[in-house]
Amino acid sequence: MRKFLLAATVAFPFYSTAQSISDDQLMLNAAEEGMNNIQITNLVDYFHSKDLQQPSQRNAAPVNTLTMGNPGFEQDNFFGWTGYIGDNTVSTYSSLTNVQNGIFSVGDDAALTNSAARHTIVSSVSDTDYYGGFPVVCSGNYSVRLGGQTPNCQSEELEQTFTVDGGTPYIKICYAAVLNSAPSGHTNTQIPYFYYELKDFSGTIFDSLRILANDASLSVSSIPDPSLGNPVNYCSWRTDSISLISYIGQTVTVAVKVAGCTQTGHFGYAYVDFDYPYLNSVSENTALSFSVSPNPATDHLNISGKNISREQVSMINILGQSIEFTATPFENGWQLDLSALNPGVYFIQIREGDKISSEKIIIDGNE
């Protein structure tokens, strides 16, 4: 058993059974054992990042889809996708309330200020986001915006179930998030967030990513929010390439979600685009091309890329905090010493000017 899980099981008996309980119960048990908010956030995100039979947040039956339809929304519609809206009234890590099925759209390129525009096809390639200044379309002619800038606790979601093709066992998820920064009085369980997950045919989450509004890796907009004047944080387009090799011939569900804060005063919205079938497993970004291996990693990680300096490399944990590490030159890049880090989800970022390329990695403990 991994050292991290073994240690946690000894310290917190409920930890070994976390795979069979909900997020809410997991958080409650952790709080009763004396964990603080940061430790609870780490705990829940870690279980969502690993294939540990964590129950899905919604038990809707998957659609038996043979192929992924309209992944990049290039049909200028939501064909192939299932939509949901709801309210984030409980917690960043809890199920939504008042969930309604359907696509809630008022047409292409709806204004950010239109509170009825919950699922929006964006088609103006030359247009840029109001707060972040990045293109609203990732690639091709269309992308999708979930939500808008109306302060509320509302959440928007899209998902699709498809069968993994043996010849193209990778999916590329592209996303950009704009999250209204909540004041210091808000905890990590109350603030706006962006989230995606991949589930197998049984509903088990095997890969996920969550970005909170206070994530240190986000940039700060020069434009404050229009209601309270709080900062607005954002990330321009990022790309995650995820291997589906273990699920060839099986159905997989991809879901993306964004939500405002539980206190109803701060908005969150996001842009998404997908590429499937996708032949490459290496993260792509317009800033700088690089690869990491092995992933998952144990005691070291190799970063390969042309002309990457040590100063360009940074490591971020799931709370958005910068992590110290030792790096030595290795072939066409750098080798990072991971021996002092706890198992879990991290992000390698390469900076080039004002652009950032990122790659999600998983650090496993020694068996």
Tab-separated table of C-alpha atoms in Angstrom:
chain	number	residue	atom	x	y	z
A	1	MET	CA	0.000	0.000	0.000
A	2	ARG	CA	1.235	3.457	-0.734
A	3	LYS	CA	3.027	5.103	2.198
A	4	PHE	CA	0.745	8.134	2.040
A	5	LEU	CA	-2.440	6.083	2.320
A	6	LEU	CA	-0.963	3.849	5.020
A	7	ALA	CA	0.041	6.828	7.153
A	8	ALA	CA	-3.327	8.473	6.684
A	9	THR	CA	-5.160	5.250	7.554
A	10	VAL	CA	-3.274	4.934	10.818
A	11	ALA	CA	-3.843	8.601	11.729
A	12	PHE	CA	-7.452	8.761	10.546
A	13	PRO	CA	-9.288	5.387	10.572
A	14	PHE	CA	-12.064	6.646	8.270
A	15	TYR	CA	-9.477	7.323	5.529
A	16	SER	CA	-9.172	3.698	4.468
A	17	THR	CA	-12.917	3.575	3.777
A	18	ALA	CA	-13.127	6.950	2.032
A	19	GLN	CA	-13.633	5.191	-1.281
A	20	SER	CA	-17.114	4.120	-0.153
A	21	ILE	CA	-18.434	7.408	1.259
A	22	SER	CA	-19.541	10.683	-0.276
A	23	ASP	CA	-17.544	13.897	-0.390
A	24	ASP	CA	-19.784	15.433	2.269
A	25	GLN	CA	-19.234	12.573	4.710
A	26	LEU	CA	-15.510	12.468	3.949
A	27	MET	CA	-15.206	16.189	4.724
A	28	LEU	CA	-17.275	15.837	7.912
A	29	ASN	CA	-15.157	12.946	9.177
A	30	ALA	CA	-11.945	14.806	8.360
A	31	ALA	CA	-13.130	17.895	10.250
A	32	GLU	CA	-14.080	15.775	13.262
A	33	GLU	CA	-10.551	14.335	13.266
A	34	GLY	CA	-9.086	17.843	13.486
A	35	MET	CA	-8.070	18.473	9.866
A	36	ASN	CA	-8.037	22.112	8.797
A	37	ASN	CA	-9.596	23.426	5.555
A	38	ILE	CA	-6.386	23.037	3.561
A	39	GLN	CA	-5.918	19.435	4.716
A	40	ILE	CA	-9.558	18.616	3.943
A	41	THR	CA	-9.230	20.116	0.465
A	42	ASN	CA	-6.085	18.059	-0.156
A	43	LEU	CA	-7.822	14.920	1.052
A	44	VAL	CA	-10.889	15.238	-1.164
A	45	ASP	CA	-8.936	16.299	-4.258
A	46	TYR	CA	-6.490	13.430	-3.788
A	47	PHE	CA	-9.264	10.856	-3.748
A	48	HIS	CA	-10.853	12.423	-6.829
A	49	SER	CA	-7.501	12.261	-8.626
A	50	LYS	CA	-6.977	8.530	-8.123
A	51	ASP	CA	-8.860	5.420	-9.183
A	52	LEU	CA	-10.037	4.592	-5.644
A	53	GLN	CA	-13.682	3.775	-6.353
A	54	GLN	CA	-14.801	7.240	-5.188
A	55	PRO	CA	-18.557	7.433	-5.837
A	56	SER	CA	-19.588	9.838	-8.552
A	57	GLN	CA	-21.405	12.988	-7.454
A	58	ARG	CA	-24.424	12.136	-9.600
A	59	ASN	CA	-25.781	8.690	-10.286
A	60	ALA	CA	-27.365	9.400	-13.675
A	61	ALA	CA	-27.252	6.429	-16.037
A	62	PRO	CA	-24.666	6.888	-18.817
A	63	VAL	CA	-25.758	7.258	-22.409
A	64	ASN	CA	-24.648	4.371	-24.614
A	65	THR	CA	-22.790	6.440	-27.211
A	66	LEU	CA	-20.619	4.659	-29.786
A	67	THR	CA	-18.388	7.585	-30.655
A	68	MET	CA	-17.787	11.042	-29.225
A	69	GLY	CA	-20.030	13.419	-31.126
A	70	ASN	CA	-19.257	17.030	-31.864
A	71	PRO	CA	-16.304	17.213	-29.414
A	72	GLY	CA	-15.108	20.652	-30.514
A	73	PHE	CA	-18.636	22.056	-31.004
A	74	GLU	CA	-17.769	22.582	-34.670
A	75	GLN	CA	-21.367	21.831	-35.631
A	76	ASP	CA	-22.272	25.155	-33.986
A	77	ASN	CA	-24.606	23.363	-31.564
A	78	PHE	CA	-24.643	21.043	-28.536
A	79	PHE	CA	-25.325	17.828	-30.442
A	80	GLY	CA	-23.932	14.874	-28.477
A	81	TRP	CA	-23.753	16.773	-25.184
A	82	THR	CA	-25.981	16.629	-22.109
A	83	GLY	CA	-26.373	19.825	-20.106
A	84	TYR	CA	-27.223	20.589	-16.495
A	85	ILE	CA	-27.639	23.661	-14.352
A	86	GLY	CA	-27.930	23.852	-10.583
A	87	ASP	CA	-26.984	25.785	-7.471
A	88	ASN	CA	-23.737	25.583	-5.509
A	89	THR	CA	-25.375	26.118	-2.108
A	90	VAL	CA	-23.585	23.511	0.016
A	91	SER	CA	-19.873	23.280	-0.741
A	92	THR	CA	-17.235	23.362	-3.465
A	93	TYR	CA	-16.974	19.588	-3.000
A	94	SER	CA	-20.663	18.733	-2.689
A	95	SER	CA	-23.441	17.856	-5.085
A	96	LEU	CA	-25.421	20.720	-6.600
A	97	THR	CA	-28.937	21.536	-5.468
A	98	ASN	CA	-31.932	22.377	-7.667
A	99	VAL	CA	-30.410	20.468	-10.587
A	100	GLN	CA	-32.184	20.764	-13.944
A	101	ASN	CA	-31.353	18.773	-17.060
A	102	GLY	CA	-31.056	20.506	-20.421
A	103	ILE	CA	-29.140	23.032	-22.480
A	104	PHE	CA	-29.962	26.565	-21.309
A	105	SER	CA	-28.869	28.754	-24.207
A	106	VAL	CA	-30.045	32.059	-25.646
A	107	GLY	CA	-27.966	31.799	-28.813
A	108	ASP	CA	-24.380	32.156	-29.975
A	109	ASP	CA	-22.049	34.772	-28.504
A	110	ALA	CA	-24.487	35.846	-25.799
A	111	ALA	CA	-23.243	38.681	-23.588
A	112	LEU	CA	-21.488	37.880	-20.311
A	113	THR	CA	-24.095	40.046	-18.602
A	114	ASN	CA	-27.009	37.925	-19.857
A	115	SER	CA	-28.028	35.895	-16.805
A	116	ALA	CA	-30.048	33.488	-18.972
A	117	ALA	CA	-26.969	32.500	-21.024
A	118	ARG	CA	-25.919	29.405	-19.098
A	119	HIS	CA	-24.566	27.333	-22.040
A	120	THR	CA	-23.225	29.502	-24.861
A	121	ILE	CA	-21.556	28.665	-28.177
A	122	VAL	CA	-18.884	31.284	-28.805
A	123	SER	CA	-17.927	31.755	-32.427
A	124	SER	CA	-16.079	35.046	-32.719
A	125	VAL	CA	-12.474	33.949	-33.084
A	126	SER	CA	-11.237	37.545	-32.990
A	127	ASP	CA	-13.087	38.331	-29.738
A	128	THR	CA	-11.268	38.236	-26.418
A	129	ASP	CA	-12.504	37.638	-22.892
A	130	TYR	CA	-13.507	40.833	-21.069
A	131	TYR	CA	-11.448	40.116	-17.954
A	132	GLY	CA	-8.581	37.968	-19.256
A	133	GLY	CA	-8.001	39.348	-22.747
A	134	PHE	CA	-7.457	35.848	-24.194
A	135	PRO	CA	-9.307	34.523	-27.289
A	136	VAL	CA	-12.735	33.125	-26.468
A	137	VAL	CA	-12.281	30.372	-29.081
A	138	CYS	CA	-9.545	27.834	-28.402
A	139	SER	CA	-9.269	26.191	-31.821
A	140	GLY	CA	-11.409	25.753	-34.905
A	141	ASN	CA	-14.417	28.035	-35.282
A	142	TYR	CA	-16.292	27.393	-32.031
A	143	SER	CA	-15.863	26.792	-28.310
A	144	VAL	CA	-18.349	26.869	-25.399
A	145	ARG	CA	-18.730	29.263	-22.497
A	146	LEU	CA	-20.360	27.984	-19.324
A	147	GLY	CA	-21.956	30.689	-17.198
A	148	GLY	CA	-21.353	34.427	-17.140
A	149	GLN	CA	-20.551	37.337	-14.841
A	150	THR	CA	-23.840	37.561	-12.934
A	151	PRO	CA	-22.983	37.196	-9.200
A	152	ASN	CA	-24.715	34.074	-7.904
A	153	CYS	CA	-24.237	30.521	-6.667
A	154	GLN	CA	-25.280	29.057	-10.004
A	155	SER	CA	-23.430	26.237	-11.746
A	156	GLU	CA	-23.352	25.028	-15.342
A	157	GLU	CA	-22.229	21.623	-16.585
A	158	LEU	CA	-21.779	19.640	-19.789
A	159	GLU	CA	-21.040	15.957	-20.150
A	160	GLN	CA	-20.821	13.246	-22.784
A	161	THR	CA	-20.372	9.470	-22.685
A	162	PHE	CA	-18.465	7.750	-25.481
A	163	THR	CA	-16.647	4.519	-26.290
A	164	VAL	CA	-12.848	4.662	-26.275
A	165	ASP	CA	-11.332	3.788	-29.649
A	166	GLY	CA	-8.284	1.529	-29.492
A	167	GLY	CA	-6.530	3.519	-32.203
A	168	THR	CA	-7.006	6.905	-30.510
A	169	PRO	CA	-6.916	6.335	-26.728
A	170	TYR	CA	-6.354	9.968	-25.726
A	171	ILE	CA	-8.620	12.948	-25.137
A	172	LYS	CA	-7.507	16.571	-25.161
A	173	ILE	CA	-9.375	18.865	-22.770
A	174	CYS	CA	-8.934	22.595	-23.315
A	175	TYR	CA	-10.222	25.052	-20.732
A	176	ALA	CA	-9.989	28.669	-19.590
A	177	ALA	CA	-11.559	29.889	-16.354
A	178	VAL	CA	-12.581	33.293	-14.993
A	179	LEU	CA	-13.296	33.180	-11.258
A	180	ASN	CA	-14.383	36.122	-9.131
A	181	SER	CA	-12.020	36.252	-6.143
A	182	ALA	CA	-13.974	36.020	-2.887
A	183	PRO	CA	-12.900	37.948	0.229
A	184	SER	CA	-10.728	36.367	2.917
A	185	GLY	CA	-13.813	35.473	4.941
A	186	HIS	CA	-14.682	32.731	2.433
A	187	THR	CA	-13.189	29.248	2.877
A	188	ASN	CA	-12.112	26.930	0.067
A	189	THR	CA	-15.487	25.206	0.371
A	190	GLN	CA	-17.376	28.429	-0.488
A	191	ILE	CA	-15.561	30.090	-3.404
A	192	PRO	CA	-16.113	29.849	-7.196
A	193	TYR	CA	-14.434	26.968	-8.982
A	194	PHE	CA	-13.894	25.169	-12.296
A	195	TYR	CA	-13.857	21.381	-12.410
A	196	TYR	CA	-13.609	18.513	-14.865
A	197	GLU	CA	-13.684	14.780	-14.368
A	198	LEU	CA	-13.510	11.534	-16.308
A	199	LYS	CA	-15.533	8.533	-15.135
A	200	ASP	CA	-15.525	4.897	-16.221
A	201	PHE	CA	-18.660	2.903	-17.087
A	202	SER	CA	-19.408	2.266	-13.380
A	203	GLY	CA	-19.276	5.964	-12.498
A	204	THR	CA	-15.850	5.774	-10.836
A	205	ILE	CA	-13.771	8.942	-11.275
A	206	PHE	CA	-10.322	8.107	-12.644
A	207	ASP	CA	-9.068	11.598	-13.492
A	208	SER	CA	-10.113	15.071	-12.402
A	209	LEU	CA	-8.984	18.669	-12.027
A	210	ARG	CA	-10.318	21.450	-9.814
A	211	ILE	CA	-9.306	25.132	-9.977
A	212	LEU	CA	-10.394	27.368	-7.097
A	213	ALA	CA	-10.821	31.131	-7.350
A	214	ASN	CA	-7.867	31.685	-5.005
A	215	ASP	CA	-5.481	29.431	-6.956
A	216	ALA	CA	-2.036	31.062	-6.941
A	217	SER	CA	-1.435	30.000	-10.547
A	218	LEU	CA	-4.238	32.277	-11.782
A	219	SER	CA	-3.589	35.743	-13.158
A	220	VAL	CA	-5.304	38.825	-11.741
A	221	SER	CA	-7.409	40.892	-14.132
A	222	SER	CA	-6.910	44.645	-14.259
A	223	ILE	CA	-10.729	44.903	-14.252
A	224	PRO	CA	-12.497	44.314	-10.902
A	225	ASP	CA	-15.913	42.727	-10.631
A	226	PRO	CA	-18.749	45.208	-11.328
A	227	SER	CA	-20.731	44.713	-8.129
A	228	LEU	CA	-18.361	44.646	-5.139
A	229	GLY	CA	-15.095	45.679	-6.765
A	230	ASN	CA	-13.292	42.451	-5.794
A	231	PRO	CA	-10.442	41.109	-7.982
A	232	VAL	CA	-11.230	38.724	-10.826
A	233	ASN	CA	-8.733	35.888	-11.324
A	234	TYR	CA	-8.365	33.958	-14.562
A	235	CYS	CA	-6.334	31.445	-16.530
A	236	SER	CA	-6.107	31.661	-20.300
A	237	TRP	CA	-6.432	28.491	-22.359
A	238	ARG	CA	-4.752	25.432	-20.880
A	239	THR	CA	-4.564	21.960	-22.363
A	240	ASP	CA	-4.605	18.574	-20.638
A	241	SER	CA	-3.991	15.439	-22.691
A	242	ILE	CA	-5.317	12.371	-20.858
A	243	SER	CA	-4.583	8.745	-21.664
A	244	LEU	CA	-7.577	6.420	-21.978
A	245	ILE	CA	-5.498	3.349	-22.771
A	246	SER	CA	-6.858	1.450	-19.761
A	247	TYR	CA	-10.420	1.976	-21.033
A	248	ILE	CA	-10.177	0.887	-24.674
A	249	GLY	CA	-13.494	-0.584	-25.778
A	250	GLN	CA	-15.273	0.761	-22.680
A	251	THR	CA	-17.561	3.738	-22.213
A	252	VAL	CA	-16.085	6.812	-20.545
A	253	THR	CA	-17.885	9.980	-19.436
A	254	VAL	CA	-16.231	13.400	-19.530
A	255	ALA	CA	-17.885	16.203	-17.547
A	256	VAL	CA	-16.973	19.868	-17.046
A	257	LYS	CA	-18.493	22.253	-14.520
A	258	VAL	CA	-18.112	25.829	-13.265
A	259	ALA	CA	-19.822	27.474	-10.303
A	260	GLY	CA	-20.170	30.736	-8.414
A	261	CYS	CA	-19.668	30.950	-4.648
A	262	THR	CA	-22.026	29.397	-2.132
A	263	GLN	CA	-22.682	32.841	-0.636
A	264	THR	CA	-24.187	34.066	-3.977
A	265	GLY	CA	-21.987	37.156	-4.323
A	266	HIS	CA	-19.203	35.995	-6.654
A	267	PHE	CA	-19.410	34.623	-10.192
A	268	GLY	CA	-17.476	31.989	-12.037
A	269	TYR	CA	-17.510	31.131	-15.736
A	270	ALA	CA	-15.336	29.087	-18.058
A	271	TYR	CA	-14.613	28.238	-21.683
A	272	VAL	CA	-14.150	24.633	-22.834
A	273	ASP	CA	-13.205	22.763	-25.977
A	274	PHE	CA	-12.294	19.135	-26.652
A	275	ASP	CA	-10.378	17.090	-29.178
A	276	TYR	CA	-11.254	13.416	-29.655
A	277	PRO	CA	-10.096	11.221	-31.298
A	278	TYR	CA	-6.700	12.562	-30.381
A	279	LEU	CA	-3.435	10.827	-31.281
A	280	ASN	CA	-0.968	12.631	-29.041
A	281	SER	CA	-0.408	12.106	-25.312
A	282	VAL	CA	1.936	15.073	-24.888
A	283	SER	CA	0.547	18.330	-23.481
A	284	GLU	CA	0.232	21.043	-26.093
A	285	ASN	CA	0.199	24.775	-25.529
A	286	THR	CA	0.903	27.770	-27.687
A	287	ALA	CA	3.480	28.981	-25.181
A	288	LEU	CA	6.061	26.175	-25.128
A	289	SER	CA	6.125	22.489	-26.003
A	290	PHE	CA	7.457	20.055	-23.406
A	291	SER	CA	6.858	16.555	-22.075
A	292	VAL	CA	7.106	14.896	-18.674
A	293	SER	CA	7.937	11.298	-17.760
A	294	PRO	CA	7.266	9.056	-16.006
A	295	ASN	CA	3.708	10.004	-15.106
A	296	PRO	CA	2.648	8.782	-12.574
A	297	ALA	CA	6.064	9.332	-10.975
A	298	THR	CA	7.667	8.185	-7.734
A	299	ASP	CA	11.031	9.673	-6.764
A	300	HIS	CA	11.919	11.654	-9.902
A	301	LEU	CA	10.397	13.355	-12.950
A	302	ASN	CA	12.047	14.160	-16.274
A	303	ILE	CA	11.078	17.329	-18.148
A	304	SER	CA	12.064	17.414	-21.814
A	305	GLY	CA	11.815	20.439	-24.053
A	306	LYS	CA	13.930	22.658	-26.244
A	307	ASN	CA	15.827	25.475	-24.491
A	308	ILE	CA	13.950	25.290	-21.166
A	309	SER	CA	15.870	27.083	-18.409
A	310	ARG	CA	15.652	26.140	-14.728
A	311	GLU	CA	14.034	29.504	-13.968
A	312	GLN	CA	11.134	28.739	-16.321
A	313	VAL	CA	10.120	25.601	-14.393
A	314	SER	CA	7.767	25.681	-11.421
A	315	MET	CA	5.687	23.123	-9.544
A	316	ILE	CA	2.225	23.877	-8.138
A	317	ASN	CA	0.141	21.743	-5.770
A	318	ILE	CA	-3.642	21.357	-5.943
A	319	LEU	CA	-4.087	24.382	-3.676
A	320	GLY	CA	-2.214	26.569	-6.157
A	321	GLN	CA	0.824	26.856	-3.881
A	322	SER	CA	4.361	26.884	-5.295
A	323	ILE	CA	6.418	23.845	-4.247
A	324	GLU	CA	10.182	23.877	-3.741
A	325	PHE	CA	12.139	21.190	-5.586
A	326	THR	CA	15.652	20.290	-6.680
A	327	ALA	CA	16.409	20.036	-10.409
A	328	THR	CA	19.516	18.884	-12.238
A	329	PRO	CA	20.273	18.989	-15.988
A	330	PHE	CA	19.136	15.811	-17.717
A	331	GLU	CA	19.455	15.113	-21.449
A	332	ASN	CA	17.272	17.710	-23.234
A	333	GLY	CA	15.798	19.206	-20.076
A	334	TRP	CA	15.726	18.716	-16.314
A	335	GLN	CA	15.285	15.938	-13.777
A	336	LEU	CA	13.278	16.875	-10.684
A	337	ASP	CA	13.850	15.216	-7.312
A	338	LEU	CA	10.416	14.235	-5.936
A	339	SER	CA	11.574	12.146	-2.988
A	340	ALA	CA	10.570	14.754	-0.385
A	341	LEU	CA	7.036	15.302	-1.757
A	342	ASN	CA	3.830	13.656	-0.570
A	343	PRO	CA	1.867	11.570	-3.076
A	344	GLY	CA	-0.877	13.440	-4.865
A	345	VAL	CA	-1.683	15.712	-7.807
A	346	TYR	CA	0.713	18.481	-8.882
A	347	PHE	CA	1.219	20.686	-11.950
A	348	ILE	CA	4.443	21.387	-13.809
A	349	GLN	CA	4.400	24.862	-15.343
A	350	ILE	CA	6.783	26.289	-17.920
A	351	ARG	CA	6.732	30.073	-18.325
A	352	GLU	CA	7.720	31.932	-21.480
A	353	GLY	CA	7.080	35.645	-21.136
A	354	ASP	CA	3.448	36.083	-20.097
A	355	LYS	CA	2.430	32.629	-21.353
A	356	ILE	CA	2.284	29.444	-19.280
A	357	SER	CA	2.291	25.802	-20.397
A	358	SER	CA	1.134	23.315	-17.780
A	359	GLU	CA	1.033	19.548	-17.371
A	360	LYS	CA	-0.732	17.653	-14.600
A	361	ILE	CA	1.329	14.947	-12.889
A	362	ILE	CA	0.582	12.367	-10.222
A	363	ILE	CA	3.160	11.395	-7.628
A	364	ASP	CA	2.703	7.886	-6.265
A	365	GLY	CA	4.263	6.664	-3.037
A	366	ASN	CA	6.587	3.682	-3.083
A	367	GLU	CA	4.838	0.408	-2.789
